[in-house]
């Protein structure tokens, strides 16, 4: 699987580089061959030019007569032979067959995943389709523009996925771009537009269908008069406020988490529209905290007080971040989550698209350092931490709101006696150009990834009960590649730092368990 991480996409890019070089090879070979044949043609043409003044005169010359006979007797066979012997085509096809076995190619899942990732970005960041298609993200031009065909294929794909709400704007965009092309008024293009009118009608996007019909009629009013009836029908449907069609059937999906108030809040936090009250922000402090292991003091910034969420800046150096990425790169695969039902199994899920790999902290100097710093700063016992988990998110990569702590009915794997996840540390191993923040919808807090910094919070109340306010998520990456390293520390033997409180703390946070 390639779409869910940037390093996966790099493999695909390499594939394209190789394919392009092969195709270029083939084109060079056929060009060479064509040039050789062209010079033969030119030579014979010169002869014919000489004959143009008078064929009889020309043929009366015995040398000319001999040369004509010789050409037809043997040269033409040579040309045929040369065409037959040209192996460039079969060489190319053979090479391609071989390459296909060894190179990385995207699967159908990649295709679907990348289309969904694009609409996720569109939805989360409320992006304008026209801007997105022209390569602009939040006002900044990053990519190359999409062609009308790109937009059409994406629209068609979303249709197949029954995401009709997103289908319509992409088909609209595609038709808009097609209309702007010089060949947009050619008959073939108009036929195509007529076909797209049918899509819109089926979905119940009557306005879009009507404007497309009007566009076609304005270019070929006489040839396309059969559309007049469709125009009238559409006009009537619009006047009647008709809400039939796939679009309206599926617009509301009651019970869908993505339609919930909580999810809307999460999206607002990702966009930066929802943030902590300024009265709360005023009491937040930055301070230096001494390292007990003799490292430089921690630059601690409070982001939230209750529950406590802090970000420590410049904890590890750029070289450490990069060496961790490098260690993980060959090992990462699609991240899984504990599957629902608590049977201890893990599955890949659409709500988490990233790739990850686990490492024992003893693996190398950099992984040891990560553990030391978290233990040093928090005072927590790192003997009961889970293995380090390094993850990479590609474009559109995200992780929907969740708790890191396990629910009360969680069944721990055999031999796992270390208790719940008392705290989470997230090392950001990269900056992210746009999007990709860590969002806490209930606080409501957005943390910007900053290379080398460490985000830390407690997932449990001192009583050991889950603190439901700590629900958090990874917002979709809009531009760039996001690398993190997750540190999960378990409850066992942490009493020195977090004495167990017998009073159940859950009352304050229970409200956030079933928020909607
Ligand atoms: O990537 C992030 O910002 C959050 C990741 C996360 O919450 C997790 O992996 O559990
Ligand atoms: Fe998490």
mmCIF file of C-alpha atoms in Angstrom, residues 59-415:
data_model
loop_
_atom_site.group_PDB
_atom_site.id
_atom_site.type_symbol
_atom_site.label_atom_id
_atom_site.label_comp_id
_atom_site.label_asym_id
_atom_site.label_seq_id
_atom_site.Cartn_x
_atom_site.Cartn_y
_atom_site.Cartn_z
ATOM 1 C CA UNK A 59 14.881 5.530 -68.633
ATOM 2 C CA UNK A 60 16.763 5.643 -71.918
ATOM 3 C CA UNK A 61 19.875 5.976 -69.878
ATOM 4 C CA UNK A 62 21.086 2.385 -69.224
ATOM 5 C CA UNK A 63 22.516 3.233 -65.802
ATOM 6 C CA UNK A 64 19.181 4.652 -64.663
ATOM 7 C CA UNK A 65 17.374 1.615 -66.038
ATOM 8 C CA UNK A 66 19.732 -0.677 -64.205
ATOM 9 C CA UNK A 67 19.321 1.242 -60.948
ATOM 10 C CA UNK A 68 15.529 1.141 -61.127
ATOM 11 C CA UNK A 69 15.579 -2.598 -61.681
ATOM 12 C CA UNK A 70 18.094 -3.088 -58.914
ATOM 13 C CA UNK A 71 15.986 -1.053 -56.469
ATOM 14 C CA UNK A 72 12.846 -2.974 -57.153
ATOM 15 C CA UNK A 73 14.602 -6.281 -57.325
ATOM 16 C CA UNK A 74 16.408 -6.080 -54.010
ATOM 17 C CA UNK A 75 16.180 -2.737 -52.166
ATOM 18 C CA UNK A 76 12.494 -2.909 -51.397
ATOM 19 C CA UNK A 77 12.942 -6.309 -49.913
ATOM 20 C CA UNK A 78 15.697 -4.880 -47.737
ATOM 21 C CA UNK A 79 13.298 -2.221 -46.471
ATOM 22 C CA UNK A 80 10.686 -4.802 -45.613
ATOM 23 C CA UNK A 81 13.355 -6.870 -43.924
ATOM 24 C CA UNK A 82 14.480 -3.893 -41.939
ATOM 25 C CA UNK A 83 10.917 -3.221 -40.755
ATOM 26 C CA UNK A 84 10.458 -6.892 -39.870
ATOM 27 C CA UNK A 85 13.774 -6.997 -38.048
ATOM 28 C CA UNK A 86 13.000 -3.901 -36.010
ATOM 29 C CA UNK A 87 12.900 -5.351 -32.503
ATOM 30 C CA UNK A 88 12.356 -2.091 -30.631
ATOM 31 C CA UNK A 89 8.644 -2.724 -30.124
ATOM 32 C CA UNK A 90 8.979 -6.242 -28.792
ATOM 33 C CA UNK A 91 12.041 -5.250 -26.771
ATOM 34 C CA UNK A 92 10.036 -2.530 -25.146
ATOM 35 C CA UNK A 93 7.120 -4.816 -24.369
ATOM 36 C CA UNK A 94 9.450 -7.506 -22.983
ATOM 37 C CA UNK A 95 11.219 -4.992 -20.779
ATOM 38 C CA UNK A 96 7.881 -3.677 -19.568
ATOM 39 C CA UNK A 97 6.672 -7.158 -18.682
ATOM 40 C CA UNK A 98 9.847 -7.706 -16.674
ATOM 41 C CA UNK A 99 9.658 -4.311 -14.964
ATOM 42 C CA UNK A 100 6.045 -4.839 -13.991
ATOM 43 C CA UNK A 101 7.114 -7.774 -11.866
ATOM 44 C CA UNK A 102 9.788 -5.870 -10.020
ATOM 45 C CA UNK A 103 8.488 -2.321 -9.694
ATOM 46 C CA UNK A 104 5.949 -0.962 -7.251
ATOM 47 C CA UNK A 105 2.539 -0.123 -8.676
ATOM 48 C CA UNK A 106 -0.499 1.300 -6.884
ATOM 49 C CA UNK A 107 -3.389 -1.050 -6.230
ATOM 50 C CA UNK A 108 -7.090 -0.367 -6.567
ATOM 51 C CA UNK A 109 -7.055 0.349 -2.815
ATOM 52 C CA UNK A 110 -4.416 3.008 -3.377
ATOM 53 C CA UNK A 111 -6.537 4.595 -6.065
ATOM 54 C CA UNK A 112 -9.622 4.600 -3.855
ATOM 55 C CA UNK A 113 -7.615 5.717 -0.821
ATOM 56 C CA UNK A 114 -6.038 8.657 -2.595
ATOM 57 C CA UNK A 115 -9.391 9.825 -3.969
ATOM 58 C CA UNK A 116 -10.923 9.634 -0.496
ATOM 59 C CA UNK A 117 -7.931 11.452 0.990
ATOM 60 C CA UNK A 118 -8.547 14.322 -1.416
ATOM 61 C CA UNK A 119 -12.195 14.674 -0.454
ATOM 62 C CA UNK A 120 -11.247 14.405 3.214
ATOM 63 C CA UNK A 121 -8.979 17.410 2.833
ATOM 64 C CA UNK A 122 -11.691 19.222 0.932
ATOM 65 C CA UNK A 123 -14.184 18.498 3.712
ATOM 66 C CA UNK A 124 -11.956 19.102 6.743
ATOM 67 C CA UNK A 125 -10.379 22.314 5.543
ATOM 68 C CA UNK A 126 -13.428 23.472 3.560
ATOM 69 C CA UNK A 127 -11.341 23.802 0.436
ATOM 70 C CA UNK A 128 -12.708 25.258 -2.719
ATOM 71 C CA UNK A 129 -12.804 22.620 -5.472
ATOM 72 C CA UNK A 130 -11.755 25.117 -8.142
ATOM 73 C CA UNK A 131 -8.742 26.155 -6.064
ATOM 74 C CA UNK A 132 -7.843 22.589 -5.195
ATOM 75 C CA UNK A 133 -8.035 21.649 -8.879
ATOM 76 C CA UNK A 134 -5.685 24.477 -9.736
ATOM 77 C CA UNK A 135 -3.162 23.242 -7.163
ATOM 78 C CA UNK A 136 -3.911 25.870 -4.524
ATOM 79 C CA UNK A 137 -4.231 24.795 -0.888
ATOM 80 C CA UNK A 138 -5.480 27.416 1.537
ATOM 81 C CA UNK A 139 -4.380 30.217 -0.749
ATOM 82 C CA UNK A 140 -0.883 28.847 -1.415
ATOM 83 C CA UNK A 141 -0.014 27.241 -4.727
ATOM 84 C CA UNK A 142 1.737 23.933 -4.070
ATOM 85 C CA UNK A 143 0.942 21.530 -6.849
ATOM 86 C CA UNK A 144 0.309 21.431 -10.552
ATOM 87 C CA UNK A 145 -3.187 22.023 -11.821
ATOM 88 C CA UNK A 146 -5.554 19.138 -12.481
ATOM 89 C CA UNK A 147 -6.828 18.651 -16.024
ATOM 90 C CA UNK A 148 -10.517 18.312 -16.815
ATOM 91 C CA UNK A 149 -9.875 14.578 -17.257
ATOM 92 C CA UNK A 150 -8.319 14.348 -13.768
ATOM 93 C CA UNK A 151 -11.364 16.025 -12.275
ATOM 94 C CA UNK A 152 -13.696 13.831 -14.286
ATOM 95 C CA UNK A 153 -11.999 10.590 -13.260
ATOM 96 C CA UNK A 154 -12.061 11.700 -9.634
ATOM 97 C CA UNK A 155 -15.758 12.595 -9.920
ATOM 98 C CA UNK A 156 -16.566 9.278 -11.574
ATOM 99 C CA UNK A 157 -14.695 7.514 -8.861
ATOM 100 C CA UNK A 158 -16.534 9.296 -6.084
ATOM 101 C CA UNK A 159 -19.744 8.353 -7.862
ATOM 102 C CA UNK A 160 -18.710 4.704 -7.770
ATOM 103 C CA UNK A 161 -17.988 5.145 -4.053
ATOM 104 C CA UNK A 162 -21.466 6.656 -3.682
ATOM 105 C CA UNK A 163 -20.070 9.879 -2.312
ATOM 106 C CA UNK A 164 -22.521 11.910 -4.378
ATOM 107 C CA UNK A 165 -22.033 15.091 -2.367
ATOM 108 C CA UNK A 166 -18.451 15.243 -3.541
ATOM 109 C CA UNK A 167 -19.160 13.855 -7.007
ATOM 110 C CA UNK A 168 -21.151 16.881 -8.140
ATOM 111 C CA UNK A 169 -18.534 19.616 -7.534
ATOM 112 C CA UNK A 170 -15.783 17.563 -9.182
ATOM 113 C CA UNK A 171 -17.886 16.855 -12.277
ATOM 114 C CA UNK A 172 -18.869 20.526 -12.357
ATOM 115 C CA UNK A 173 -15.236 21.507 -12.177
ATOM 116 C CA UNK A 174 -14.339 19.063 -14.917
ATOM 117 C CA UNK A 175 -17.034 20.462 -17.234
ATOM 118 C CA UNK A 176 -16.004 24.001 -16.407
ATOM 119 C CA UNK A 177 -12.392 23.255 -17.365
ATOM 120 C CA UNK A 178 -13.492 21.418 -20.500
ATOM 121 C CA UNK A 179 -15.615 24.406 -21.510
ATOM 122 C CA UNK A 180 -12.577 26.667 -21.172
ATOM 123 C CA UNK A 181 -10.491 24.537 -23.567
ATOM 124 C CA UNK A 182 -10.237 25.525 -27.225
ATOM 125 C CA UNK A 183 -11.717 22.146 -28.195
ATOM 126 C CA UNK A 184 -14.410 22.506 -25.540
ATOM 127 C CA UNK A 185 -16.891 23.537 -28.189
ATOM 128 C CA UNK A 186 -16.133 20.648 -30.535
ATOM 129 C CA UNK A 187 -18.893 18.162 -31.136
ATOM 130 C CA UNK A 188 -17.132 15.331 -29.289
ATOM 131 C CA UNK A 189 -16.772 17.520 -26.213
ATOM 132 C CA UNK A 190 -20.430 18.471 -26.382
ATOM 133 C CA UNK A 191 -21.397 14.782 -26.612
ATOM 134 C CA UNK A 192 -19.365 14.245 -23.506
ATOM 135 C CA UNK A 193 -21.078 17.100 -21.710
ATOM 136 C CA UNK A 194 -24.453 15.653 -22.630
ATOM 137 C CA UNK A 195 -23.426 12.386 -20.991
ATOM 138 C CA UNK A 196 -22.429 14.265 -17.856
ATOM 139 C CA UNK A 197 -25.857 15.955 -17.833
ATOM 140 C CA UNK A 198 -27.257 12.463 -17.257
ATOM 141 C CA UNK A 199 -25.009 11.960 -14.227
ATOM 142 C CA UNK A 200 -26.225 15.200 -12.732
ATOM 143 C CA UNK A 201 -29.861 14.339 -13.415
ATOM 144 C CA UNK A 202 -29.491 10.968 -11.736
ATOM 145 C CA UNK A 203 -27.936 12.580 -8.696
ATOM 146 C CA UNK A 204 -30.642 15.239 -8.570
ATOM 147 C CA UNK A 205 -28.209 18.114 -9.168
ATOM 148 C CA UNK A 206 -30.752 19.860 -11.381
ATOM 149 C CA UNK A 207 -29.114 23.298 -11.382
ATOM 150 C CA UNK A 208 -25.803 21.885 -12.549
ATOM 151 C CA UNK A 209 -27.539 19.782 -15.200
ATOM 152 C CA UNK A 210 -29.438 22.841 -16.433
ATOM 153 C CA UNK A 211 -26.408 25.077 -16.705
ATOM 154 C CA UNK A 212 -24.584 22.379 -18.656
ATOM 155 C CA UNK A 213 -27.579 21.944 -20.997
ATOM 156 C CA UNK A 214 -27.650 25.702 -21.534
ATOM 157 C CA UNK A 215 -23.952 25.729 -22.274
ATOM 158 C CA UNK A 216 -24.278 22.971 -24.897
ATOM 159 C CA UNK A 217 -27.322 24.632 -26.450
ATOM 160 C CA UNK A 218 -25.550 27.978 -26.659
ATOM 161 C CA UNK A 219 -22.850 26.428 -28.841
ATOM 162 C CA UNK A 220 -24.900 24.120 -31.078
ATOM 163 C CA UNK A 221 -28.528 25.281 -30.782
ATOM 164 C CA UNK A 222 -29.750 23.621 -34.010
ATOM 165 C CA UNK A 223 -27.928 20.288 -33.842
ATOM 166 C CA UNK A 224 -28.814 19.783 -30.182
ATOM 167 C CA UNK A 225 -32.478 20.761 -30.210
ATOM 168 C CA UNK A 226 -33.355 17.447 -28.558
ATOM 169 C CA UNK A 227 -32.028 19.053 -25.355
ATOM 170 C CA UNK A 228 -34.843 21.613 -25.348
ATOM 171 C CA UNK A 229 -37.157 19.090 -23.747
ATOM 172 C CA UNK A 230 -34.573 18.229 -21.093
ATOM 173 C CA UNK A 231 -34.150 21.927 -20.417
ATOM 174 C CA UNK A 232 -37.841 22.389 -19.829
ATOM 175 C CA UNK A 233 -38.029 19.357 -17.548
ATOM 176 C CA UNK A 234 -35.100 20.582 -15.495
ATOM 177 C CA UNK A 235 -36.566 24.047 -15.193
ATOM 178 C CA UNK A 236 -39.794 22.540 -13.891
ATOM 179 C CA UNK A 237 -37.974 20.345 -11.377
ATOM 180 C CA UNK A 238 -36.121 23.370 -10.080
ATOM 181 C CA UNK A 239 -39.293 25.456 -9.792
ATOM 182 C CA UNK A 240 -41.019 22.605 -7.956
ATOM 183 C CA UNK A 241 -38.075 22.306 -5.602
ATOM 184 C CA UNK A 242 -37.842 18.600 -6.480
ATOM 185 C CA UNK A 243 -35.535 16.767 -4.097
ATOM 186 C CA UNK A 244 -35.390 13.406 -5.804
ATOM 187 C CA UNK A 245 -32.095 11.892 -6.731
ATOM 188 C CA UNK A 246 -29.164 10.051 -5.213
ATOM 189 C CA UNK A 247 -27.742 13.225 -3.753
ATOM 190 C CA UNK A 248 -30.763 13.826 -1.557
ATOM 191 C CA UNK A 249 -31.255 10.191 -0.648
ATOM 192 C CA UNK A 250 -27.856 9.976 0.933
ATOM 193 C CA UNK A 251 -27.301 13.498 2.172
ATOM 194 C CA UNK A 252 -28.305 12.577 5.731
ATOM 195 C CA UNK A 253 -26.976 9.463 7.293
ATOM 196 C CA UNK A 254 -28.262 9.526 10.840
ATOM 197 C CA UNK A 255 -25.903 7.886 13.302
ATOM 198 C CA UNK A 256 -22.858 8.470 11.124
ATOM 199 C CA UNK A 257 -20.044 9.693 13.348
ATOM 200 C CA UNK A 258 -18.890 12.038 10.589
ATOM 201 C CA UNK A 259 -22.146 13.919 10.910
ATOM 202 C CA UNK A 260 -21.934 14.273 14.700
ATOM 203 C CA UNK A 261 -21.427 17.478 16.654
ATOM 204 C CA UNK A 262 -18.220 16.053 18.074
ATOM 205 C CA UNK A 263 -16.803 15.430 14.612
ATOM 206 C CA UNK A 264 -17.763 18.923 13.459
ATOM 207 C CA UNK A 265 -15.917 20.322 16.473
ATOM 208 C CA UNK A 266 -12.866 18.245 15.595
ATOM 209 C CA UNK A 267 -12.904 19.623 12.052
ATOM 210 C CA UNK A 268 -13.267 23.161 13.375
ATOM 211 C CA UNK A 269 -10.275 22.648 15.671
ATOM 212 C CA UNK A 270 -8.239 21.363 12.686
ATOM 213 C CA UNK A 271 -9.148 24.520 10.764
ATOM 214 C CA UNK A 272 -8.227 26.702 13.728
ATOM 215 C CA UNK A 273 -11.784 28.007 14.059
ATOM 216 C CA UNK A 274 -12.222 26.612 17.545
ATOM 217 C CA UNK A 275 -9.572 27.362 20.174
ATOM 218 C CA UNK A 276 -9.377 27.680 23.979
ATOM 219 C CA UNK A 277 -10.945 30.815 25.485
ATOM 220 C CA UNK A 278 -8.484 33.642 25.969
ATOM 221 C CA UNK A 279 -9.311 33.694 29.688
ATOM 222 C CA UNK A 280 -7.980 30.145 29.866
ATOM 223 C CA UNK A 281 -4.971 30.902 27.709
ATOM 224 C CA UNK A 282 -3.919 33.760 29.976
ATOM 225 C CA UNK A 283 -3.066 31.418 32.825
ATOM 226 C CA UNK A 284 -0.739 29.280 30.682
ATOM 227 C CA UNK A 285 3.000 29.584 31.299
ATOM 228 C CA UNK A 286 6.289 28.738 29.678
ATOM 229 C CA UNK A 287 9.165 27.711 31.906
ATOM 230 C CA UNK A 288 12.467 25.890 32.067
ATOM 231 C CA UNK A 289 12.412 22.574 33.846
ATOM 232 C CA UNK A 290 15.616 21.051 35.173
ATOM 233 C CA UNK A 291 16.763 17.755 33.735
ATOM 234 C CA UNK A 292 17.539 15.199 36.405
ATOM 235 C CA UNK A 293 19.813 13.297 34.073
ATOM 236 C CA UNK A 294 21.998 16.313 33.444
ATOM 237 C CA UNK A 295 20.715 17.233 29.980
ATOM 238 C CA UNK A 296 19.908 20.826 29.045
ATOM 239 C CA UNK A 297 16.792 22.118 30.843
ATOM 240 C CA UNK A 298 13.442 21.370 29.174
ATOM 241 C CA UNK A 299 11.659 24.289 27.522
ATOM 242 C CA UNK A 300 8.192 23.507 28.753
ATOM 243 C CA UNK A 301 5.085 25.229 27.400
ATOM 244 C CA UNK A 302 1.737 24.621 29.031
ATOM 245 C CA UNK A 303 -0.985 24.191 26.417
ATOM 246 C CA UNK A 304 -3.800 23.202 28.763
ATOM 247 C CA UNK A 305 -4.015 22.926 32.534
ATOM 248 C CA UNK A 306 -6.830 20.527 33.369
ATOM 249 C CA UNK A 307 -6.239 18.040 31.893
ATOM 250 C CA UNK A 308 -2.568 18.876 31.693
ATOM 251 C CA UNK A 309 -1.192 19.031 28.161
ATOM 252 C CA UNK A 310 2.348 20.325 27.650
ATOM 253 C CA UNK A 311 4.704 20.728 24.730
ATOM 254 C CA UNK A 312 8.457 20.606 25.300
ATOM 255 C CA UNK A 313 10.468 22.372 22.664
ATOM 256 C CA UNK A 314 13.802 21.343 21.120
ATOM 257 C CA UNK A 315 14.005 18.098 23.065
ATOM 258 C CA UNK A 316 15.863 16.205 20.365
ATOM 259 C CA UNK A 317 18.053 17.439 17.540
ATOM 260 C CA UNK A 318 17.280 17.441 13.864
ATOM 261 C CA UNK A 319 19.786 14.648 13.253
ATOM 262 C CA UNK A 320 18.018 12.429 15.822
ATOM 263 C CA UNK A 321 14.648 13.021 14.141
ATOM 264 C CA UNK A 322 16.103 12.147 10.788
ATOM 265 C CA UNK A 323 17.920 9.061 11.989
ATOM 266 C CA UNK A 324 14.650 7.808 13.512
ATOM 267 C CA UNK A 325 12.864 8.324 10.196
ATOM 268 C CA UNK A 326 15.642 6.448 8.491
ATOM 269 C CA UNK A 327 15.457 3.558 10.943
ATOM 270 C CA UNK A 328 11.708 3.289 10.430
ATOM 271 C CA UNK A 329 11.546 3.805 6.669
ATOM 272 C CA UNK A 330 12.265 0.226 5.559
ATOM 273 C CA UNK A 331 9.978 -1.217 8.211
ATOM 274 C CA UNK A 332 6.823 0.843 8.115
ATOM 275 C CA UNK A 333 3.542 -0.622 7.008
ATOM 276 C CA UNK A 334 -0.072 0.482 7.188
ATOM 277 C CA UNK A 335 -0.936 1.287 10.787
ATOM 278 C CA UNK A 336 -3.522 -0.846 12.485
ATOM 279 C CA UNK A 337 -5.749 -0.162 15.443
ATOM 280 C CA UNK A 338 -7.001 -2.503 18.133
ATOM 281 C CA UNK A 339 -10.144 -3.821 16.539
ATOM 282 C CA UNK A 340 -13.450 -3.191 18.221
ATOM 283 C CA UNK A 341 -14.666 -6.005 20.402
ATOM 284 C CA UNK A 342 -11.446 -6.110 22.333
ATOM 285 C CA UNK A 343 -10.297 -9.485 21.028
ATOM 286 C CA UNK A 344 -6.773 -8.144 20.916
ATOM 287 C CA UNK A 345 -6.655 -8.242 17.105
ATOM 288 C CA UNK A 346 -5.580 -5.347 14.951
ATOM 289 C CA UNK A 347 -6.980 -4.136 11.670
ATOM 290 C CA UNK A 348 -6.313 -1.442 9.085
ATOM 291 C CA UNK A 349 -9.082 1.113 9.176
ATOM 292 C CA UNK A 350 -10.160 4.077 7.095
ATOM 293 C CA UNK A 351 -10.181 6.274 10.191
ATOM 294 C CA UNK A 352 -6.461 5.834 10.573
ATOM 295 C CA UNK A 353 -4.356 6.255 7.471
ATOM 296 C CA UNK A 354 -0.692 6.317 8.288
ATOM 297 C CA UNK A 355 2.125 3.834 8.268
ATOM 298 C CA UNK A 356 4.097 2.764 11.282
ATOM 299 C CA UNK A 357 6.688 0.484 12.808
ATOM 300 C CA UNK A 358 7.487 -0.496 16.407
ATOM 301 C CA UNK A 359 10.880 -0.499 18.049
ATOM 302 C CA UNK A 360 12.203 -1.560 21.378
ATOM 303 C CA UNK A 361 13.764 1.469 23.046
ATOM 304 C CA UNK A 362 17.054 -0.394 23.317
ATOM 305 C CA UNK A 363 17.249 -0.467 19.513
ATOM 306 C CA UNK A 364 19.751 2.377 19.097
ATOM 307 C CA UNK A 365 21.043 5.611 20.593
ATOM 308 C CA UNK A 366 18.175 7.682 19.211
ATOM 309 C CA UNK A 367 15.398 5.412 20.496
ATOM 310 C CA UNK A 368 17.091 5.245 23.914
ATOM 311 C CA UNK A 369 17.234 9.026 23.993
ATOM 312 C CA UNK A 370 13.478 9.325 23.391
ATOM 313 C CA UNK A 371 12.752 7.125 26.366
ATOM 314 C CA UNK A 372 15.292 8.898 28.594
ATOM 315 C CA UNK A 373 13.863 12.334 27.920
ATOM 316 C CA UNK A 374 10.252 11.348 28.626
ATOM 317 C CA UNK A 375 11.253 9.567 31.839
ATOM 318 C CA UNK A 376 13.558 12.410 32.839
ATOM 319 C CA UNK A 377 11.013 15.160 32.376
ATOM 320 C CA UNK A 378 7.897 13.361 33.647
ATOM 321 C CA UNK A 379 9.509 11.258 36.390
ATOM 322 C CA UNK A 380 7.502 8.282 35.114
ATOM 323 C CA UNK A 381 8.945 4.807 35.179
ATOM 324 C CA UNK A 382 9.782 3.866 31.609
ATOM 325 C CA UNK A 383 10.133 0.163 32.407
ATOM 326 C CA UNK A 384 6.444 -0.155 31.716
ATOM 327 C CA UNK A 385 6.269 1.731 28.460
ATOM 328 C CA UNK A 386 5.105 0.057 25.260
ATOM 329 C CA UNK A 387 7.537 -0.218 22.372
ATOM 330 C CA UNK A 388 8.158 3.013 20.536
ATOM 331 C CA UNK A 389 5.880 3.451 17.538
ATOM 332 C CA UNK A 390 7.146 5.557 14.655
ATOM 333 C CA UNK A 391 4.500 6.657 12.161
ATOM 334 C CA UNK A 392 4.434 8.503 8.868
ATOM 335 C CA UNK A 393 1.367 10.212 7.392
ATOM 336 C CA UNK A 394 1.128 10.998 3.691
ATOM 337 C CA UNK A 395 -1.124 13.556 2.027
ATOM 338 C CA UNK A 396 -4.590 13.355 3.531
ATOM 339 C CA UNK A 397 -3.230 10.976 6.185
ATOM 340 C CA UNK A 398 -5.121 11.320 9.460
ATOM 341 C CA UNK A 399 -6.289 9.556 12.600
ATOM 342 C CA UNK A 400 -9.830 10.331 13.671
ATOM 343 C CA UNK A 401 -10.689 11.260 17.275
ATOM 344 C CA UNK A 402 -9.927 8.500 19.760
ATOM 345 C CA UNK A 403 -8.644 7.866 23.250
ATOM 346 C CA UNK A 404 -5.246 6.326 23.737
ATOM 347 C CA UNK A 405 -6.438 4.786 27.016
ATOM 348 C CA UNK A 406 -8.223 1.464 26.870
ATOM 349 C CA UNK A 407 -11.903 1.225 27.826
ATOM 350 C CA UNK A 408 -12.968 -0.391 31.074
ATOM 351 C CA UNK A 409 -13.990 -3.626 29.347
ATOM 352 C CA UNK A 410 -10.710 -3.925 27.447
ATOM 353 C CA UNK A 411 -9.234 -7.399 27.485
ATOM 354 C CA UNK A 412 -5.479 -7.130 27.883
ATOM 355 C CA UNK A 413 -3.290 -9.499 25.937
ATOM 356 C CA UNK A 414 -1.950 -12.457 27.801
ATOM 357 C CA UNK A 415 0.967 -11.470 30.001
#
